[in-house]
Short mmCIF file of N, CA and C in Angstrom, two decimals:
data_model
loop_
_atom_site.label_atom_id
_atom_site.label_comp_id
_atom_site.label_asym_id
_atom_site.label_seq_id
_atom_site.Cartn_x
_atom_site.Cartn_y
_atom_site.Cartn_z
N SER A 18 2.00 20.80 19.64
CA SER A 18 2.95 20.93 18.57
C SER A 18 3.16 22.41 18.24
N GLU A 19 4.41 22.76 17.98
CA GLU A 19 4.73 24.14 17.66
C GLU A 19 4.34 24.47 16.22
N SER A 20 4.15 25.75 15.96
CA SER A 20 3.78 26.15 14.60
C SER A 20 4.98 25.98 13.67
N SER A 21 4.70 25.88 12.40
CA SER A 21 5.73 25.65 11.40
C SER A 21 6.79 26.75 11.40
N GLU A 22 6.35 28.01 11.54
CA GLU A 22 7.33 29.09 11.48
C GLU A 22 8.28 29.08 12.67
N ILE A 23 7.82 28.59 13.81
CA ILE A 23 8.71 28.48 14.98
C ILE A 23 9.69 27.33 14.75
N PHE A 24 9.17 26.21 14.29
CA PHE A 24 10.01 25.03 14.07
C PHE A 24 11.11 25.31 13.05
N HIS A 25 10.76 25.95 11.95
CA HIS A 25 11.70 26.20 10.86
C HIS A 25 12.45 27.51 11.00
N ASN A 26 12.27 28.18 12.10
CA ASN A 26 12.70 29.56 12.31
C ASN A 26 14.05 29.90 11.71
N ASN A 27 15.10 29.23 12.09
CA ASN A 27 16.40 29.69 11.61
C ASN A 27 17.00 28.81 10.52
N ILE A 28 16.30 27.81 10.06
CA ILE A 28 16.84 26.95 9.01
C ILE A 28 17.04 27.76 7.73
N ARG A 29 16.06 28.58 7.36
CA ARG A 29 16.20 29.39 6.14
C ARG A 29 17.40 30.32 6.25
N GLN A 30 17.56 30.93 7.41
CA GLN A 30 18.70 31.82 7.61
C GLN A 30 20.01 31.05 7.50
N ARG A 31 20.08 29.91 8.13
CA ARG A 31 21.30 29.08 8.08
C ARG A 31 21.57 28.62 6.66
N TYR A 32 20.50 28.28 5.93
CA TYR A 32 20.64 27.86 4.53
C TYR A 32 21.16 29.04 3.70
N ASP A 33 20.54 30.20 3.86
CA ASP A 33 20.94 31.39 3.11
C ASP A 33 22.38 31.81 3.42
N GLN A 34 22.82 31.53 4.63
CA GLN A 34 24.20 31.85 5.01
C GLN A 34 25.19 30.80 4.49
N GLY A 35 24.65 29.73 3.89
CA GLY A 35 25.51 28.70 3.30
C GLY A 35 26.08 27.70 4.27
N GLU A 36 25.43 27.57 5.43
CA GLU A 36 25.91 26.58 6.40
C GLU A 36 25.93 25.21 5.75
N THR A 37 27.11 24.63 5.65
CA THR A 37 27.29 23.39 4.89
C THR A 37 26.37 22.27 5.35
N LEU A 38 26.26 22.06 6.65
CA LEU A 38 25.42 20.99 7.16
C LEU A 38 23.97 21.16 6.71
N VAL A 39 23.47 22.38 6.79
CA VAL A 39 22.08 22.64 6.42
C VAL A 39 21.89 22.51 4.91
N VAL A 40 22.77 23.13 4.14
CA VAL A 40 22.65 23.09 2.67
C VAL A 40 22.72 21.64 2.18
N ASP A 41 23.70 20.89 2.66
CA ASP A 41 23.83 19.49 2.24
C ASP A 41 22.64 18.65 2.67
N SER A 42 22.16 18.88 3.89
CA SER A 42 21.02 18.11 4.39
C SER A 42 19.76 18.40 3.60
N ILE A 43 19.51 19.67 3.30
CA ILE A 43 18.32 20.03 2.52
C ILE A 43 18.40 19.43 1.12
N ARG A 44 19.59 19.46 0.52
CA ARG A 44 19.77 18.86 -0.81
C ARG A 44 19.47 17.36 -0.75
N GLN A 45 19.98 16.70 0.27
CA GLN A 45 19.74 15.26 0.41
C GLN A 45 18.26 14.96 0.66
N ILE A 46 17.61 15.79 1.45
CA ILE A 46 16.18 15.61 1.73
C ILE A 46 15.38 15.74 0.44
N ALA A 47 15.74 16.69 -0.41
CA ALA A 47 15.06 16.86 -1.70
C ALA A 47 15.25 15.62 -2.58
N GLU A 48 16.45 15.09 -2.59
CA GLU A 48 16.72 13.87 -3.36
C GLU A 48 15.91 12.69 -2.81
N LEU A 49 15.81 12.61 -1.49
CA LEU A 49 15.03 11.54 -0.87
C LEU A 49 13.56 11.64 -1.27
N ALA A 50 13.05 12.86 -1.36
CA ALA A 50 11.64 13.06 -1.74
C ALA A 50 11.40 12.50 -3.15
N CYS A 51 12.31 12.76 -4.06
CA CYS A 51 12.17 12.22 -5.43
C CYS A 51 12.22 10.70 -5.42
N ARG A 52 13.15 10.17 -4.67
CA ARG A 52 13.28 8.71 -4.58
C ARG A 52 12.06 8.09 -3.89
N ALA A 53 11.51 8.78 -2.89
CA ALA A 53 10.33 8.27 -2.19
C ALA A 53 9.13 8.22 -3.13
N ARG A 54 8.99 9.22 -3.98
CA ARG A 54 7.90 9.21 -4.96
C ARG A 54 8.04 7.99 -5.88
N GLN A 55 9.24 7.76 -6.34
CA GLN A 55 9.48 6.59 -7.21
C GLN A 55 9.17 5.30 -6.47
N ALA A 56 9.58 5.22 -5.21
CA ALA A 56 9.32 4.01 -4.42
C ALA A 56 7.82 3.80 -4.24
N LEU A 57 7.09 4.88 -4.00
CA LEU A 57 5.63 4.77 -3.86
C LEU A 57 4.98 4.28 -5.16
N LEU A 58 5.40 4.87 -6.26
CA LEU A 58 4.83 4.46 -7.56
C LEU A 58 5.14 3.00 -7.87
N ALA A 59 6.32 2.55 -7.44
CA ALA A 59 6.73 1.16 -7.67
C ALA A 59 6.22 0.22 -6.58
N LYS A 60 5.54 0.78 -5.59
CA LYS A 60 5.05 0.01 -4.44
C LYS A 60 6.18 -0.72 -3.71
N ASP A 61 7.34 -0.06 -3.68
CA ASP A 61 8.51 -0.59 -2.98
C ASP A 61 8.51 0.00 -1.57
N TYR A 62 7.72 -0.60 -0.71
CA TYR A 62 7.52 -0.04 0.63
C TYR A 62 8.72 -0.24 1.54
N GLU A 63 9.52 -1.24 1.26
CA GLU A 63 10.74 -1.43 2.05
C GLU A 63 11.72 -0.28 1.78
N LEU A 64 11.88 0.07 0.50
CA LEU A 64 12.73 1.21 0.16
C LEU A 64 12.15 2.49 0.74
N LEU A 65 10.85 2.66 0.66
CA LEU A 65 10.20 3.84 1.21
C LEU A 65 10.50 3.98 2.70
N ALA A 66 10.42 2.89 3.43
CA ALA A 66 10.72 2.92 4.88
C ALA A 66 12.16 3.35 5.13
N THR A 67 13.07 2.84 4.33
CA THR A 67 14.48 3.22 4.45
C THR A 67 14.67 4.71 4.18
N LEU A 68 14.01 5.20 3.15
CA LEU A 68 14.12 6.62 2.80
C LEU A 68 13.52 7.50 3.90
N MET A 69 12.42 7.06 4.48
CA MET A 69 11.80 7.82 5.56
C MET A 69 12.73 7.88 6.78
N ASN A 70 13.38 6.78 7.09
CA ASN A 70 14.32 6.76 8.20
C ASN A 70 15.51 7.69 7.94
N THR A 71 16.00 7.66 6.72
CA THR A 71 17.12 8.53 6.36
C THR A 71 16.70 9.99 6.46
N ASN A 72 15.48 10.30 6.00
CA ASN A 72 14.96 11.66 6.06
C ASN A 72 14.91 12.13 7.52
N PHE A 73 14.39 11.31 8.39
CA PHE A 73 14.31 11.70 9.81
C PHE A 73 15.69 11.95 10.37
N ASP A 74 16.64 11.08 10.07
CA ASP A 74 17.99 11.24 10.60
C ASP A 74 18.63 12.54 10.11
N LEU A 75 18.40 12.89 8.86
CA LEU A 75 18.91 14.16 8.33
C LEU A 75 18.27 15.35 9.03
N ARG A 76 16.95 15.31 9.18
CA ARG A 76 16.25 16.41 9.85
C ARG A 76 16.70 16.53 11.30
N ARG A 77 16.96 15.41 11.93
CA ARG A 77 17.38 15.43 13.33
C ARG A 77 18.73 16.14 13.49
N LYS A 78 19.56 16.09 12.47
CA LYS A 78 20.87 16.76 12.53
C LYS A 78 20.76 18.27 12.47
N ILE A 79 19.73 18.79 11.80
CA ILE A 79 19.69 20.24 11.58
C ILE A 79 18.56 20.95 12.33
N TYR A 80 17.55 20.22 12.75
CA TYR A 80 16.42 20.83 13.46
C TYR A 80 16.48 20.49 14.94
N ASN A 81 15.92 21.35 15.74
CA ASN A 81 15.75 21.08 17.16
C ASN A 81 14.39 20.38 17.31
N LEU A 82 14.39 19.07 17.15
CA LEU A 82 13.13 18.31 17.15
C LEU A 82 12.57 18.15 18.56
N ASN A 83 11.27 18.05 18.62
CA ASN A 83 10.58 17.79 19.88
C ASN A 83 11.02 16.42 20.40
N PRO A 84 11.49 16.35 21.65
CA PRO A 84 11.93 15.07 22.21
C PRO A 84 10.85 13.98 22.16
N LEU A 85 9.59 14.37 22.26
CA LEU A 85 8.52 13.38 22.16
C LEU A 85 8.42 12.79 20.75
N HIS A 86 8.71 13.61 19.76
CA HIS A 86 8.70 13.11 18.37
C HIS A 86 9.86 12.15 18.15
N ILE A 87 11.00 12.48 18.72
CA ILE A 87 12.17 11.59 18.61
C ILE A 87 11.86 10.26 19.28
N LYS A 88 11.28 10.33 20.46
CA LYS A 88 10.94 9.09 21.18
C LYS A 88 9.94 8.27 20.37
N MET A 89 8.97 8.91 19.75
CA MET A 89 7.98 8.20 18.95
C MET A 89 8.66 7.45 17.79
N VAL A 90 9.56 8.13 17.11
CA VAL A 90 10.25 7.49 15.97
C VAL A 90 11.14 6.36 16.47
N GLU A 91 11.88 6.60 17.54
CA GLU A 91 12.74 5.54 18.07
C GLU A 91 11.93 4.34 18.55
N THR A 92 10.77 4.59 19.13
CA THR A 92 9.91 3.49 19.55
C THR A 92 9.41 2.71 18.34
N ALA A 93 8.97 3.41 17.33
CA ALA A 93 8.48 2.75 16.11
C ALA A 93 9.60 1.93 15.47
N ARG A 94 10.79 2.47 15.44
CA ARG A 94 11.93 1.76 14.85
C ARG A 94 12.27 0.49 15.62
N SER A 95 12.02 0.50 16.91
CA SER A 95 12.40 -0.64 17.75
C SER A 95 11.45 -1.83 17.62
N ILE A 96 10.29 -1.60 17.02
CA ILE A 96 9.35 -2.73 16.93
C ILE A 96 9.20 -3.24 15.55
#
């Protein structure tokens, strides 16, 4: 696995430059985190799973994810 600074390398720059896709995705991810906390406290694990899937899909749009990580998530989703 790559280090965090390599993985996140240009996201901060793209965010600071106001790249719409990145700014909107980061905002949505932050909202998902708040909703995920509420789902955890309410023990609504079905909603939590949905939020986690949405989070991954958003990250996949803006990050260059490791293909093995993508395959792992797609495999988990298929079962």
